[in-house]
Coordinates of C-alpha atoms in Angstrom, one line a residue:
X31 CA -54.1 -20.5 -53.7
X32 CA -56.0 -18.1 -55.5
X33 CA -57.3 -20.8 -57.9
X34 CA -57.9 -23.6 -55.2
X35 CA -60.1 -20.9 -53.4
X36 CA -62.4 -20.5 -56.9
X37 CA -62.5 -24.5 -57.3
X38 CA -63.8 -24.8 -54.0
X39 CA -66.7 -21.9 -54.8
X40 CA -67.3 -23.5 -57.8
X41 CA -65.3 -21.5 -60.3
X42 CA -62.1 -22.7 -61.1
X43 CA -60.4 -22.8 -64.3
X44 CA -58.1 -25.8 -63.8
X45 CA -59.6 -28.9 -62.7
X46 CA -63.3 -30.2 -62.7
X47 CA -65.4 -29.4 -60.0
X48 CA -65.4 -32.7 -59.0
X49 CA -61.6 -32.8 -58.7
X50 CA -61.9 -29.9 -56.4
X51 CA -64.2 -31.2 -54.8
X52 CA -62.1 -34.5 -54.0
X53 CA -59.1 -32.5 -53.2
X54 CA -60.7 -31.0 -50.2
X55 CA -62.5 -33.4 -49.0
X56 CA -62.0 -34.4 -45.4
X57 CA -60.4 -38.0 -45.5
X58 CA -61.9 -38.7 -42.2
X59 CA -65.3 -39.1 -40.6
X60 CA -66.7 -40.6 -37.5
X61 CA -67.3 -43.9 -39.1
X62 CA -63.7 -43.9 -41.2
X63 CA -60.3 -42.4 -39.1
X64 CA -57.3 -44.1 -37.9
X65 CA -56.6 -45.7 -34.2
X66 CA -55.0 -43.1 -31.8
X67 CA -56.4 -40.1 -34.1
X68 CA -56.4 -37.0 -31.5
X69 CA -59.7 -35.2 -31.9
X70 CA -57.8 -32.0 -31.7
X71 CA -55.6 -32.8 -34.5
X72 CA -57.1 -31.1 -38.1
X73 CA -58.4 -33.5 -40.4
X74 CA -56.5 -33.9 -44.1
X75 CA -57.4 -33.5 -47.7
X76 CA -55.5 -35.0 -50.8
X77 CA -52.3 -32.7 -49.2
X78 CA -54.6 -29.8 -47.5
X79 CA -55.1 -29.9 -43.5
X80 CA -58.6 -28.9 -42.7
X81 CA -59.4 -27.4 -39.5
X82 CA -62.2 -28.2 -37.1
X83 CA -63.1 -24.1 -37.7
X84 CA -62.8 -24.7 -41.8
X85 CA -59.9 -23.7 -42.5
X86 CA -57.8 -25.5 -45.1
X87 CA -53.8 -25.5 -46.0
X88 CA -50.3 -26.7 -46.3
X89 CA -47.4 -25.7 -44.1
X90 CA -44.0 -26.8 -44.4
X91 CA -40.5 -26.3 -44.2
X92 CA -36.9 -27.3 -45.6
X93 CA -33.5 -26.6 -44.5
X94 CA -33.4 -22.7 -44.3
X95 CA -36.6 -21.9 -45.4
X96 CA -40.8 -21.7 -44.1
X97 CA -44.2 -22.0 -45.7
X98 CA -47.8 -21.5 -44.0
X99 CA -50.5 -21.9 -47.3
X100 CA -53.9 -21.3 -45.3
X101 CA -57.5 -19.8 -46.6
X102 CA -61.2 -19.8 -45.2
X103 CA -63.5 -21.2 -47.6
X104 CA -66.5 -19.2 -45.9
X105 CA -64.8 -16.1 -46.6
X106 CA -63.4 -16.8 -49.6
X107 CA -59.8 -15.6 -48.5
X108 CA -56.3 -16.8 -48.0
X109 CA -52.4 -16.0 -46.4
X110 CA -49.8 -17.1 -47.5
X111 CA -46.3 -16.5 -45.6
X112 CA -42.7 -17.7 -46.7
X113 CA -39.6 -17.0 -44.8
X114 CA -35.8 -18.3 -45.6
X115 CA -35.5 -19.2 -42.0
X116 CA -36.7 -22.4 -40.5
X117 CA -38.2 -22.6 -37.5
X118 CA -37.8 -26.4 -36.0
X119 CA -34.3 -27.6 -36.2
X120 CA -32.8 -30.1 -34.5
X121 CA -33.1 -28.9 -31.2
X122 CA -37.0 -28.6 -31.5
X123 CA -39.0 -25.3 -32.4
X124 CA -37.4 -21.8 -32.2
X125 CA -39.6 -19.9 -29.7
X126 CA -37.9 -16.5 -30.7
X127 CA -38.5 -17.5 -34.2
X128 CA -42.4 -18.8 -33.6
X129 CA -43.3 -15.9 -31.6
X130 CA -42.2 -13.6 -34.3
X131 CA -44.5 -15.6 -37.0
X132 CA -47.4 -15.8 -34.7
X133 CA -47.6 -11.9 -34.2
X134 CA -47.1 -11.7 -38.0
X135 CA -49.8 -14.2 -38.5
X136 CA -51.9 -12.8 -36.3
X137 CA -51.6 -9.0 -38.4
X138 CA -52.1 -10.6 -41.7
X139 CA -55.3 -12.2 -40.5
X140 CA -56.5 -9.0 -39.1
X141 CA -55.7 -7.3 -42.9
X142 CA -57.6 -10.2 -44.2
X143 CA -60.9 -9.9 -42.1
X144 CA -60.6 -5.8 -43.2
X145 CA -60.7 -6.4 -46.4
X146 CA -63.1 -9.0 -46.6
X147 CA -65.4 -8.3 -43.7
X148 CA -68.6 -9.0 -45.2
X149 CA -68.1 -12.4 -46.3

């Protein structure tokens, strides 16, 4: 994450600019984006999902475990949260589960705007 966050300002080590560049660019616009595409729904990258506020990441989950990959470009931050517990199974979502990550979400991001509240 650290390193997609400096391609994106410009200063990554990795790729060419113009690879970053192409890696989080939207894939859809008004004139390009599939039938039945819900306006609420975030737009996606090369594997990123980009937010109508800017922010860009990667969630996912296999059996047992949970990722959330998300950073603000603006503020040149990111959170990243794994658990060995899935939350959707085969009986839908956990709400127990969810409502644990959200508050734990929701305290990481307040961390993050502390120590970056400048930007």
């Amino acid at each position: 994450m650290k390193e997609v966050i400096a391609g994106q300002q410009g200063k990554g080590k990795i790729l060419k600019p113009e690879s970053y560049a192409k890696m989080l660019q939207p894939a859809f616009s008004d004139s390009y984006k599939p039938e039945n595409l819900n306006p609420a729904e975030p737009n996606i990258g090369v594997f990123y999902a980009i937010k109508k506020s800017g922010i860009i990441g990667h969630s996912g989950s296999d059996g047992g475990v949970t990722a959330f990959l998300f950073f603000n470009p603006a503020k040149g931050y990111g959170m990243l949260f794994i658990a060995n517990t899935e939350m959707e199974g085969l009986n839908g979502v956990n709400k127990n589960i969810m409502t644990g990550f959200e508050k734990i979400w929701s305290i990481m991001g307040q961390y993050a705007n502390k120590l970056q509240p400048d930007k």
